[in-house]
PDB file of C-alpha atoms in Angstrom:
ATOM      1  CA  UNK P   1     -55.737 -45.855 -45.829  1.00  0.00           C
ATOM      2  CA  UNK P   2     -54.673 -44.373 -48.848  1.00  0.00           C
ATOM      3  CA  UNK P   3     -51.178 -42.423 -49.448  1.00  0.00           C
ATOM      4  CA  UNK P   4     -53.109 -39.270 -49.360  1.00  0.00           C
ATOM      5  CA  UNK P   5     -54.687 -39.682 -46.215  1.00  0.00           C
ATOM      6  CA  UNK P   6     -51.348 -40.626 -44.880  1.00  0.00           C
ATOM      7  CA  UNK P   7     -49.690 -37.383 -45.737  1.00  0.00           C
ATOM      8  CA  UNK P   8     -52.254 -35.665 -44.531  1.00  0.00           C
ATOM      9  CA  UNK P   9     -52.166 -37.120 -41.118  1.00  0.00           C
ATOM     10  CA  UNK P  10     -48.443 -37.160 -40.902  1.00  0.00           C
ATOM     11  CA  UNK P  11     -48.613 -33.266 -41.393  1.00  0.00           C
ATOM     12  CA  UNK P  12     -49.565 -32.214 -37.815  1.00  0.00           C
ATOM     13  CA  UNK P  13     -46.631 -34.486 -36.237  1.00  0.00           C
ATOM     14  CA  UNK P  14     -44.202 -32.675 -39.082  1.00  0.00           C
ATOM     15  CA  UNK P  15     -45.412 -29.039 -38.062  1.00  0.00           C
ATOM     16  CA  UNK P  16     -45.566 -29.799 -34.330  1.00  0.00           C
ATOM     17  CA  UNK P  17     -41.884 -30.753 -34.095  1.00  0.00           C
ATOM     18  CA  UNK P  18     -40.811 -27.710 -36.156  1.00  0.00           C
ATOM     19  CA  UNK P  19     -42.428 -25.889 -33.910  1.00  0.00           C
ATOM     20  CA  UNK P  20     -40.910 -27.490 -30.518  1.00  0.00           C
ATOM     21  CA  UNK P  21     -37.195 -26.846 -32.729  1.00  0.00           C
ATOM     22  CA  UNK P  22     -38.299 -23.251 -32.675  1.00  0.00           C
ATOM     23  CA  UNK P  23     -38.892 -22.738 -29.185  1.00  0.00           C
ATOM     24  CA  UNK P  24     -35.681 -24.416 -28.209  1.00  0.00           C
ATOM     25  CA  UNK P  25     -33.774 -22.087 -30.496  1.00  0.00           C
ATOM     26  CA  UNK P  26     -35.366 -19.149 -29.008  1.00  0.00           C
ATOM     27  CA  UNK P  27     -34.952 -20.438 -25.599  1.00  0.00           C
ATOM     28  CA  UNK P  28     -31.070 -20.867 -26.086  1.00  0.00           C
ATOM     29  CA  UNK P  29     -30.606 -17.333 -28.162  1.00  0.00           C
ATOM     30  CA  UNK P  30     -32.205 -15.860 -24.901  1.00  0.00           C
ATOM     31  CA  UNK P  31     -30.174 -17.546 -22.555  1.00  0.00           C
ATOM     32  CA  UNK P  32     -26.863 -16.676 -24.560  1.00  0.00           C
ATOM     33  CA  UNK P  33     -28.073 -13.108 -24.680  1.00  0.00           C
ATOM     34  CA  UNK P  34     -28.849 -12.851 -20.865  1.00  0.00           C
ATOM     35  CA  UNK P  35     -25.409 -14.294 -20.216  1.00  0.00           C
ATOM     36  CA  UNK P  36     -23.668 -11.900 -22.489  1.00  0.00           C
ATOM     37  CA  UNK P  37     -25.800  -8.916 -21.089  1.00  0.00           C
ATOM     38  CA  UNK P  38     -24.604  -9.941 -17.469  1.00  0.00           C
ATOM     39  CA  UNK P  39     -21.087 -10.778 -18.283  1.00  0.00           C
ATOM     40  CA  UNK P  40     -21.103  -6.904 -20.242  1.00  0.00           C
ATOM     41  CA  UNK P  41     -22.906  -5.663 -16.598  1.00  0.00           C
ATOM     42  CA  UNK P  42     -19.923  -7.248 -14.790  1.00  0.00           C
ATOM     43  CA  UNK P  43     -17.617  -5.597 -16.845  1.00  0.00           C
ATOM     44  CA  UNK P  44     -18.975  -1.973 -17.049  1.00  0.00           C
ATOM     45  CA  UNK P  45     -19.302  -2.192 -13.187  1.00  0.00           C
ATOM     46  CA  UNK P  46     -15.467  -2.650 -13.185  1.00  0.00           C
ATOM     47  CA  UNK P  47     -14.537  -0.152 -15.258  1.00  0.00           C
ATOM     48  CA  UNK P  48     -17.111   2.250 -13.292  1.00  0.00           C
ATOM     49  CA  UNK P  49     -15.619   1.582  -9.818  1.00  0.00           C
ATOM     50  CA  UNK P  50     -11.955   1.533 -11.027  1.00  0.00           C
ATOM     51  CA  UNK P  51     -11.139  -0.849  -8.412  1.00  0.00           C
ATOM     52  CA  UNK P  52      -8.489  -3.119  -8.302  1.00  0.00           C
ATOM     53  CA  UNK P  53      -9.594  -7.178  -8.941  1.00  0.00           C
ATOM     54  CA  UNK P  54      -9.369  -9.585  -5.258  1.00  0.00           C
ATOM     55  CA  UNK P  55      -7.117 -11.417  -7.437  1.00  0.00           C
ATOM     56  CA  UNK P  56      -4.055  -8.695  -7.622  1.00  0.00           C
ATOM     57  CA  UNK P  57      -0.667  -9.652  -6.134  1.00  0.00           C
ATOM     58  CA  UNK P  58      -0.378  -7.884  -2.322  1.00  0.00           C
ATOM     59  CA  UNK P  59       3.920  -7.480  -1.466  1.00  0.00           C
ATOM     60  CA  UNK P  60       4.946  -5.094   1.346  1.00  0.00           C
ATOM     61  CA  UNK P  61       8.392  -4.354   3.002  1.00  0.00           C
ATOM     62  CA  UNK P  62       8.164  -3.565   6.370  1.00  0.00           C
ATOM     63  CA  UNK P  63      11.211  -2.108   8.326  1.00  0.00           C
ATOM     64  CA  UNK P  64      11.843  -0.981  11.960  1.00  0.00           C
ATOM     65  CA  UNK P  65      14.860   0.396  12.940  1.00  0.00           C
ATOM     66  CA  UNK P  66      15.275   0.626  16.546  1.00  0.00           C
ATOM     67  CA  UNK P  67      19.235   0.283  17.808  1.00  0.00           C
ATOM     68  CA  UNK P  68      20.999   3.284  16.726  1.00  0.00           C
ATOM     69  CA  UNK P  69      24.594   3.447  18.187  1.00  0.00           C
ATOM     70  CA  UNK P  70      24.183   7.233  17.984  1.00  0.00           C
ATOM     71  CA  UNK P  71      21.678   7.522  20.195  1.00  0.00           C
ATOM     72  CA  UNK P  72      21.526   7.916  24.085  1.00  0.00           C
ATOM     73  CA  UNK P  73      18.918   4.919  23.959  1.00  0.00           C
ATOM     74  CA  UNK P  74      17.072   2.660  21.720  1.00  0.00           C
ATOM     75  CA  UNK P  75      13.878   3.350  19.938  1.00  0.00           C
ATOM     76  CA  UNK P  76      11.428   0.346  21.584  1.00  0.00           C
ATOM     77  CA  UNK P  77       8.938   1.179  19.350  1.00  0.00           C
ATOM     78  CA  UNK P  78       9.574   0.698  15.351  1.00  0.00           C
ATOM     79  CA  UNK P  79      10.690  -2.833  16.289  1.00  0.00           C
ATOM     80  CA  UNK P  80       7.182  -3.911  17.960  1.00  0.00           C
ATOM     81  CA  UNK P  81       5.749  -1.370  15.431  1.00  0.00           C
ATOM     82  CA  UNK P  82       7.151  -3.628  12.355  1.00  0.00           C
ATOM     83  CA  UNK P  83       6.469  -7.019  14.052  1.00  0.00           C
ATOM     84  CA  UNK P  84       2.655  -5.903  14.566  1.00  0.00           C
ATOM     85  CA  UNK P  85       2.230  -4.776  11.084  1.00  0.00           C
ATOM     86  CA  UNK P  86       3.915  -7.782   9.941  1.00  0.00           C
ATOM     87  CA  UNK P  87       1.324 -10.378  11.604  1.00  0.00           C
ATOM     88  CA  UNK P  88      -1.626  -7.937  10.763  1.00  0.00           C
ATOM     89  CA  UNK P  89      -0.546  -8.164   6.786  1.00  0.00           C
ATOM     90  CA  UNK P  90       0.000 -12.035   6.746  1.00  0.00           C
ATOM     91  CA  UNK P  91      -2.846 -11.999   8.251  1.00  0.00           C
ATOM     92  CA  UNK P  92      -4.928 -10.394   5.322  1.00  0.00           C
ATOM     93  CA  UNK P  93      -2.674 -12.757   2.847  1.00  0.00           C
ATOM     94  CA  UNK P  94       0.128  -9.840   2.110  1.00  0.00           C
ATOM     95  CA  UNK P  95       3.246 -11.323   1.213  1.00  0.00           C
ATOM     96  CA  UNK P  96       5.554  -9.527   3.648  1.00  0.00           C
ATOM     97  CA  UNK P  97       9.565  -9.140   4.048  1.00  0.00           C
ATOM     98  CA  UNK P  98      10.336  -7.663   7.331  1.00  0.00           C
ATOM     99  CA  UNK P  99      13.695  -6.309   8.205  1.00  0.00           C
ATOM    100  CA  UNK P 100      14.735  -5.244  11.972  1.00  0.00           C
ATOM    101  CA  UNK P 101      17.843  -2.493  12.700  1.00  0.00           C
ATOM    102  CA  UNK P 102      18.596  -2.708   8.889  1.00  0.00           C
ATOM    103  CA  UNK P 103      22.022  -1.382   7.836  1.00  0.00           C
ATOM    104  CA  UNK P 104      22.045   0.780   4.516  1.00  0.00           C
ATOM    105  CA  UNK P 105      23.257  -2.474   2.692  1.00  0.00           C
ATOM    106  CA  UNK P 106      20.158  -4.517   4.402  1.00  0.00           C
ATOM    107  CA  UNK P 107      17.959  -1.704   3.227  1.00  0.00           C
ATOM    108  CA  UNK P 108      19.149  -1.545  -0.161  1.00  0.00           C
ATOM    109  CA  UNK P 109      18.831  -5.546  -0.737  1.00  0.00           C
ATOM    110  CA  UNK P 110      15.513  -5.228   0.779  1.00  0.00           C
ATOM    111  CA  UNK P 111      14.318  -3.010  -1.542  1.00  0.00           C
ATOM    112  CA  UNK P 112      15.730  -5.193  -4.519  1.00  0.00           C
ATOM    113  CA  UNK P 113      13.783  -8.490  -3.241  1.00  0.00           C
ATOM    114  CA  UNK P 114      10.660  -5.956  -3.318  1.00  0.00           C
ATOM    115  CA  UNK P 115      11.293  -4.862  -6.748  1.00  0.00           C
ATOM    116  CA  UNK P 116      11.840  -8.233  -8.018  1.00  0.00           C
ATOM    117  CA  UNK P 117       8.196  -9.356  -7.024  1.00  0.00           C
ATOM    118  CA  UNK P 118       6.268  -6.598  -8.350  1.00  0.00           C
ATOM    119  CA  UNK P 119       4.228  -7.333 -11.544  1.00  0.00           C
ATOM    120  CA  UNK P 120       1.908  -5.334 -13.165  1.00  0.00           C
ATOM    121  CA  UNK P 121      -1.167  -6.053 -10.921  1.00  0.00           C
ATOM    122  CA  UNK P 122       1.005  -5.906  -7.866  1.00  0.00           C
ATOM    123  CA  UNK P 123       0.213  -3.377  -4.965  1.00  0.00           C
ATOM    124  CA  UNK P 124       3.187  -2.740  -2.993  1.00  0.00           C
ATOM    125  CA  UNK P 125       3.511  -1.089   0.616  1.00  0.00           C
ATOM    126  CA  UNK P 126       6.462   0.127   1.974  1.00  0.00           C
ATOM    127  CA  UNK P 127       6.528   0.903   5.846  1.00  0.00           C
ATOM    128  CA  UNK P 128       9.609   2.390   7.603  1.00  0.00           C
ATOM    129  CA  UNK P 129       9.842   3.364  11.613  1.00  0.00           C
ATOM    130  CA  UNK P 130      12.906   4.778  12.679  1.00  0.00           C
ATOM    131  CA  UNK P 131      14.735   8.033  12.301  1.00  0.00           C
ATOM    132  CA  UNK P 132      14.078  10.275   9.266  1.00  0.00           C
ATOM    133  CA  UNK P 133      16.218  13.192   7.944  1.00  0.00           C
ATOM    134  CA  UNK P 134      15.057  15.537   5.031  1.00  0.00           C
ATOM    135  CA  UNK P 135      17.777  17.368   2.877  1.00  0.00           C
ATOM    136  CA  UNK P 136      17.041  19.689  -0.009  1.00  0.00           C
ATOM    137  CA  UNK P 137      13.058  18.906   0.297  1.00  0.00           C
ATOM    138  CA  UNK P 138      14.061  14.987  -0.331  1.00  0.00           C
ATOM    139  CA  UNK P 139      12.925  12.531   2.455  1.00  0.00           C
ATOM    140  CA  UNK P 140      15.737   9.950   3.959  1.00  0.00           C
ATOM    141  CA  UNK P 141      15.216   6.713   5.754  1.00  0.00           C
ATOM    142  CA  UNK P 142      18.274   6.533   8.141  1.00  0.00           C
ATOM    143  CA  UNK P 143      19.668   3.059   8.586  1.00  0.00           C
ATOM    144  CA  UNK P 144      21.361   2.155  11.651  1.00  0.00           C
ATOM    145  CA  UNK P 145      24.964   2.274  10.789  1.00  0.00           C
ATOM    146  CA  UNK P 146      24.656   5.559   9.283  1.00  0.00           C
ATOM    147  CA  UNK P 147      27.328   7.962   9.829  1.00  0.00           C
ATOM    148  CA  UNK P 148      26.354  11.575   9.867  1.00  0.00           C
ATOM    149  CA  UNK P 149      28.301  14.052  10.570  1.00  0.00           C
ATOM    150  CA  UNK P 150      27.105  16.983   8.162  1.00  0.00           C
ATOM    151  CA  UNK P 151      24.161  17.461   6.018  1.00  0.00           C
ATOM    152  CA  UNK P 152      25.584  16.125   2.649  1.00  0.00           C
ATOM    153  CA  UNK P 153      26.108  12.840   4.700  1.00  0.00           C
ATOM    154  CA  UNK P 154      22.610  12.205   4.859  1.00  0.00           C
ATOM    155  CA  UNK P 155      22.155  11.727   1.211  1.00  0.00           C
ATOM    156  CA  UNK P 156      25.119   9.026   1.403  1.00  0.00           C
ATOM    157  CA  UNK P 157      24.238   7.309   4.197  1.00  0.00           C
ATOM    158  CA  UNK P 158      20.528   7.572   3.599  1.00  0.00           C
ATOM    159  CA  UNK P 159      17.795   5.921   1.476  1.00  0.00           C
ATOM    160  CA  UNK P 160      15.368   8.448  -0.125  1.00  0.00           C
ATOM    161  CA  UNK P 161      11.713   7.548   0.389  1.00  0.00           C
ATOM    162  CA  UNK P 162      11.228   9.348  -3.127  1.00  0.00           C
ATOM    163  CA  UNK P 163      13.817   7.165  -4.991  1.00  0.00           C
ATOM    164  CA  UNK P 164      12.158   3.958  -3.379  1.00  0.00           C
ATOM    165  CA  UNK P 165       8.592   4.934  -4.761  1.00  0.00           C
ATOM    166  CA  UNK P 166       9.921   5.738  -8.130  1.00  0.00           C
ATOM    167  CA  UNK P 167      11.568   2.159  -8.214  1.00  0.00           C
ATOM    168  CA  UNK P 168       7.952   0.910  -7.536  1.00  0.00           C
ATOM    169  CA  UNK P 169       6.688   2.962 -10.210  1.00  0.00           C
ATOM    170  CA  UNK P 170       9.693   1.833 -12.659  1.00  0.00           C
ATOM    171  CA  UNK P 171       8.774  -1.801 -12.347  1.00  0.00           C
ATOM    172  CA  UNK P 172       5.216  -1.344 -12.976  1.00  0.00           C
ATOM    173  CA  UNK P 173       3.328  -1.694  -9.878  1.00  0.00           C
ATOM    174  CA  UNK P 174      -0.240  -1.254 -10.007  1.00  0.00           C
ATOM    175  CA  UNK P 175      -0.509   0.955  -6.577  1.00  0.00           C
ATOM    176  CA  UNK P 176       2.233   1.994  -4.296  1.00  0.00           C
ATOM    177  CA  UNK P 177       1.387   2.438  -0.465  1.00  0.00           C
ATOM    178  CA  UNK P 178       3.902   3.898   1.818  1.00  0.00           C
ATOM    179  CA  UNK P 179       3.570   4.354   5.926  1.00  0.00           C
ATOM    180  CA  UNK P 180       6.684   6.502   6.998  1.00  0.00           C
ATOM    181  CA  UNK P 181       6.739   6.638  11.002  1.00  0.00           C
ATOM    182  CA  UNK P 182      10.006   8.651  11.472  1.00  0.00           C
ATOM    183  CA  UNK P 183       9.122  11.995  12.258  1.00  0.00           C
ATOM    184  CA  UNK P 184      11.590  11.715  15.408  1.00  0.00           C
ATOM    185  CA  UNK P 185      13.818  14.289  17.106  1.00  0.00           C
ATOM    186  CA  UNK P 186      17.103  12.478  15.956  1.00  0.00           C
ATOM    187  CA  UNK P 187      20.557  12.170  17.182  1.00  0.00           C
ATOM    188  CA  UNK P 188      22.252  13.450  13.654  1.00  0.00           C
ATOM    189  CA  UNK P 189      20.284  16.473  12.912  1.00  0.00           C
ATOM    190  CA  UNK P 190      21.403  18.590  15.880  1.00  0.00           C
ATOM    191  CA  UNK P 191      25.438  18.104  14.469  1.00  0.00           C
ATOM    192  CA  UNK P 192      24.634  20.391  11.674  1.00  0.00           C
ATOM    193  CA  UNK P 193      20.892  22.226  12.533  1.00  0.00           C
ATOM    194  CA  UNK P 194      19.843  24.140  15.665  1.00  0.00           C
ATOM    195  CA  UNK P 195      16.605  21.826  15.524  1.00  0.00           C
ATOM    196  CA  UNK P 196      15.101  18.967  13.892  1.00  0.00           C
ATOM    197  CA  UNK P 197      13.217  19.981  10.558  1.00  0.00           C
ATOM    198  CA  UNK P 198      11.159  16.460  10.216  1.00  0.00           C
ATOM    199  CA  UNK P 199      10.156  15.357   7.108  1.00  0.00           C
ATOM    200  CA  UNK P 200       9.519  16.855   3.712  1.00  0.00           C
ATOM    201  CA  UNK P 201       6.016  16.602   1.890  1.00  0.00           C
ATOM    202  CA  UNK P 202       6.598  13.394   0.019  1.00  0.00           C
ATOM    203  CA  UNK P 203       4.635  14.113  -3.527  1.00  0.00           C
ATOM    204  CA  UNK P 204       3.119  10.678  -4.479  1.00  0.00           C
ATOM    205  CA  UNK P 205       3.941   9.669  -8.090  1.00  0.00           C
ATOM    206  CA  UNK P 206       1.227   8.229 -10.085  1.00  0.00           C
ATOM    207  CA  UNK P 207      -1.335   5.780  -8.161  1.00  0.00           C
ATOM    208  CA  UNK P 208       0.410   6.099  -4.990  1.00  0.00           C
ATOM    209  CA  UNK P 209      -0.644   6.675  -1.458  1.00  0.00           C
ATOM    210  CA  UNK P 210       1.480   7.946   1.468  1.00  0.00           C
ATOM    211  CA  UNK P 211       1.055   8.324   5.078  1.00  0.00           C
ATOM    212  CA  UNK P 212       3.668   9.920   7.194  1.00  0.00           C
ATOM    213  CA  UNK P 213       3.430  10.358  11.064  1.00  0.00           C
ATOM    214  CA  UNK P 214       3.344  14.159  11.289  1.00  0.00           C
ATOM    215  CA  UNK P 215       2.785  17.099   9.153  1.00  0.00           C
ATOM    216  CA  UNK P 216       5.679  18.100   6.839  1.00  0.00           C
ATOM    217  CA  UNK P 217       8.531  19.887   8.937  1.00  0.00           C
ATOM    218  CA  UNK P 218       6.965  18.709  12.263  1.00  0.00           C
ATOM    219  CA  UNK P 219       8.172  16.127  14.874  1.00  0.00           C
ATOM    220  CA  UNK P 220       6.873  13.989  17.406  1.00  0.00           C
ATOM    221  CA  UNK P 221       7.419  12.202  20.671  1.00  0.00           C
ATOM    222  CA  UNK P 222       6.877   8.709  21.150  1.00  0.00           C
ATOM    223  CA  UNK P 223       4.056   7.688  23.525  1.00  0.00           C
ATOM    224  CA  UNK P 224       4.644   4.974  26.383  1.00  0.00           C
ATOM    225  CA  UNK P 225       2.636   1.979  24.387  1.00  0.00           C
ATOM    226  CA  UNK P 226       3.523  -1.281  22.976  1.00  0.00           C
ATOM    227  CA  UNK P 227       3.318   0.621  19.568  1.00  0.00           C
ATOM    228  CA  UNK P 228       3.430   4.360  17.860  1.00  0.00           C
ATOM    229  CA  UNK P 229       0.704   6.044  17.972  1.00  0.00           C
ATOM    230  CA  UNK P 230       0.651   5.868  14.178  1.00  0.00           C
ATOM    231  CA  UNK P 231       1.061   2.498  14.056  1.00  0.00           C
ATOM    232  CA  UNK P 232      -1.570   1.979  17.193  1.00  0.00           C
ATOM    233  CA  UNK P 233      -4.191   3.621  15.133  1.00  0.00           C
ATOM    234  CA  UNK P 234      -3.140   2.026  11.790  1.00  0.00           C
ATOM    235  CA  UNK P 235      -3.742  -1.480  13.104  1.00  0.00           C
ATOM    236  CA  UNK P 236      -7.101  -0.587  14.625  1.00  0.00           C
ATOM    237  CA  UNK P 237      -8.461   0.413  11.485  1.00  0.00           C
ATOM    238  CA  UNK P 238      -6.576  -2.302   9.253  1.00  0.00           C
ATOM    239  CA  UNK P 239      -9.300  -4.784   9.359  1.00  0.00           C
ATOM    240  CA  UNK P 240     -11.833  -2.525   8.387  1.00  0.00           C
ATOM    241  CA  UNK P 241     -13.339  -3.608   4.746  1.00  0.00           C
ATOM    242  CA  UNK P 242     -12.715  -0.227   2.896  1.00  0.00           C
ATOM    243  CA  UNK P 243     -10.146   1.115   0.598  1.00  0.00           C
ATOM    244  CA  UNK P 244      -6.504   1.725   2.016  1.00  0.00           C
ATOM    245  CA  UNK P 245      -6.844   5.740   1.563  1.00  0.00           C
ATOM    246  CA  UNK P 246      -9.909   5.407   3.898  1.00  0.00           C
ATOM    247  CA  UNK P 247      -7.834   3.692   6.439  1.00  0.00           C
ATOM    248  CA  UNK P 248      -5.101   6.004   5.771  1.00  0.00           C
ATOM    249  CA  UNK P 249      -7.389   8.922   6.634  1.00  0.00           C
ATOM    250  CA  UNK P 250      -9.458   7.498   9.692  1.00  0.00           C
ATOM    251  CA  UNK P 251      -6.055   6.829  11.124  1.00  0.00           C
ATOM    252  CA  UNK P 252      -5.128  10.427  10.291  1.00  0.00           C
ATOM    253  CA  UNK P 253      -8.327  11.875  12.209  1.00  0.00           C
ATOM    254  CA  UNK P 254      -7.953   9.490  14.966  1.00  0.00           C
ATOM    255  CA  UNK P 255      -4.175  10.393  15.842  1.00  0.00           C
ATOM    256  CA  UNK P 256      -5.313  14.376  15.233  1.00  0.00           C
ATOM    257  CA  UNK P 257      -8.236  14.022  17.532  1.00  0.00           C
ATOM    258  CA  UNK P 258      -6.337  11.864  20.953  1.00  0.00           C
ATOM    259  CA  UNK P 259      -3.675  14.423  20.673  1.00  0.00           C
ATOM    260  CA  UNK P 260      -5.758  17.357  20.571  1.00  0.00           C
ATOM    261  CA  UNK P 261      -4.069  18.459  17.152  1.00  0.00           C
ATOM    262  CA  UNK P 262      -0.991  18.203  18.317  1.00  0.00           C
ATOM    263  CA  UNK P 263       0.005  15.424  16.100  1.00  0.00           C
ATOM    264  CA  UNK P 264      -1.304  15.650  12.782  1.00  0.00           C
ATOM    265  CA  UNK P 265      -0.031  12.900  10.356  1.00  0.00           C
ATOM    266  CA  UNK P 266      -0.120  13.587   6.674  1.00  0.00           C
ATOM    267  CA  UNK P 267      -1.833  11.924   4.056  1.00  0.00           C
ATOM    268  CA  UNK P 268      -1.146  12.415   0.391  1.00  0.00           C
ATOM    269  CA  UNK P 269      -2.722  10.731  -2.799  1.00  0.00           C
ATOM    270  CA  UNK P 270      -2.675  10.478  -6.299  1.00  0.00           C
ATOM    271  CA  UNK P 271      -5.101   6.935  -6.444  1.00  0.00           C
ATOM    272  CA  UNK P 272      -6.562   6.844  -9.662  1.00  0.00           C
ATOM    273  CA  UNK P 273      -8.464   3.365  -8.212  1.00  0.00           C
ATOM    274  CA  UNK P 274     -10.012   1.646  -4.871  1.00  0.00           C
ATOM    275  CA  UNK P 275      -6.879  -0.257  -3.505  1.00  0.00           C
ATOM    276  CA  UNK P 276      -7.412  -2.556  -0.502  1.00  0.00           C
ATOM    277  CA  UNK P 277      -4.355  -3.439   1.522  1.00  0.00           C
ATOM    278  CA  UNK P 278      -5.442  -6.966   2.051  1.00  0.00           C
ATOM    279  CA  UNK P 279      -6.682  -9.331  -0.241  1.00  0.00           C
TER     280      UNK P 279
END
């Protein structure tokens, strides 16, 4: 074979190799484009749903106050409520700090501990069960060592729910959830009011959700169950694979129906994102 024939015979092999290379490049480029498209679709999907990622930290402060020296008898349900809710939240991966029969100092320290855990991606929840009083359209959680004889004492002895919400906001919490089971007739108001005023409307700051056991200005009577009516229904709905707002609304509707409209919890929302209580 002469030199010219050898060059001609190699030509098909060279062309074949080049074609294989081009095909490989095309396949690689197509795969890369598909991956980019998939990543982009995931990102768009997250933005459209506005949901908080499953990796977001979730912390809760649970306070149950039952033994008030000024009351004729202790409240059995707030302690049970705190324990039952704590167990349910921990089972869902929530970091829970629980305090029972908290003094004002206990509550202040617990709120500081809660604040120390809050980061930019944190979903934070506050539960309070016990006595609550409104003053000047602001609602206060009452500690067990409260000394209240006149209206001005409420601000001095109580812990403002609105201020607790503001503290969560200042720390940059991603979302704030508050459950208040404190619309009870209490031994303090009768000292300076002719009747109990219940709690004031709690206006949630941005990206917050508030559930209260009764309509603003109304009071409720404790039932005979292990848990309060509010916590009983909340626990029934807590395991549902739905957002917190749906859980709170289902709780409100269930209580309203079960009581024939005698007790209608209040739900206030300014949520901007779909928030799950558990992980």
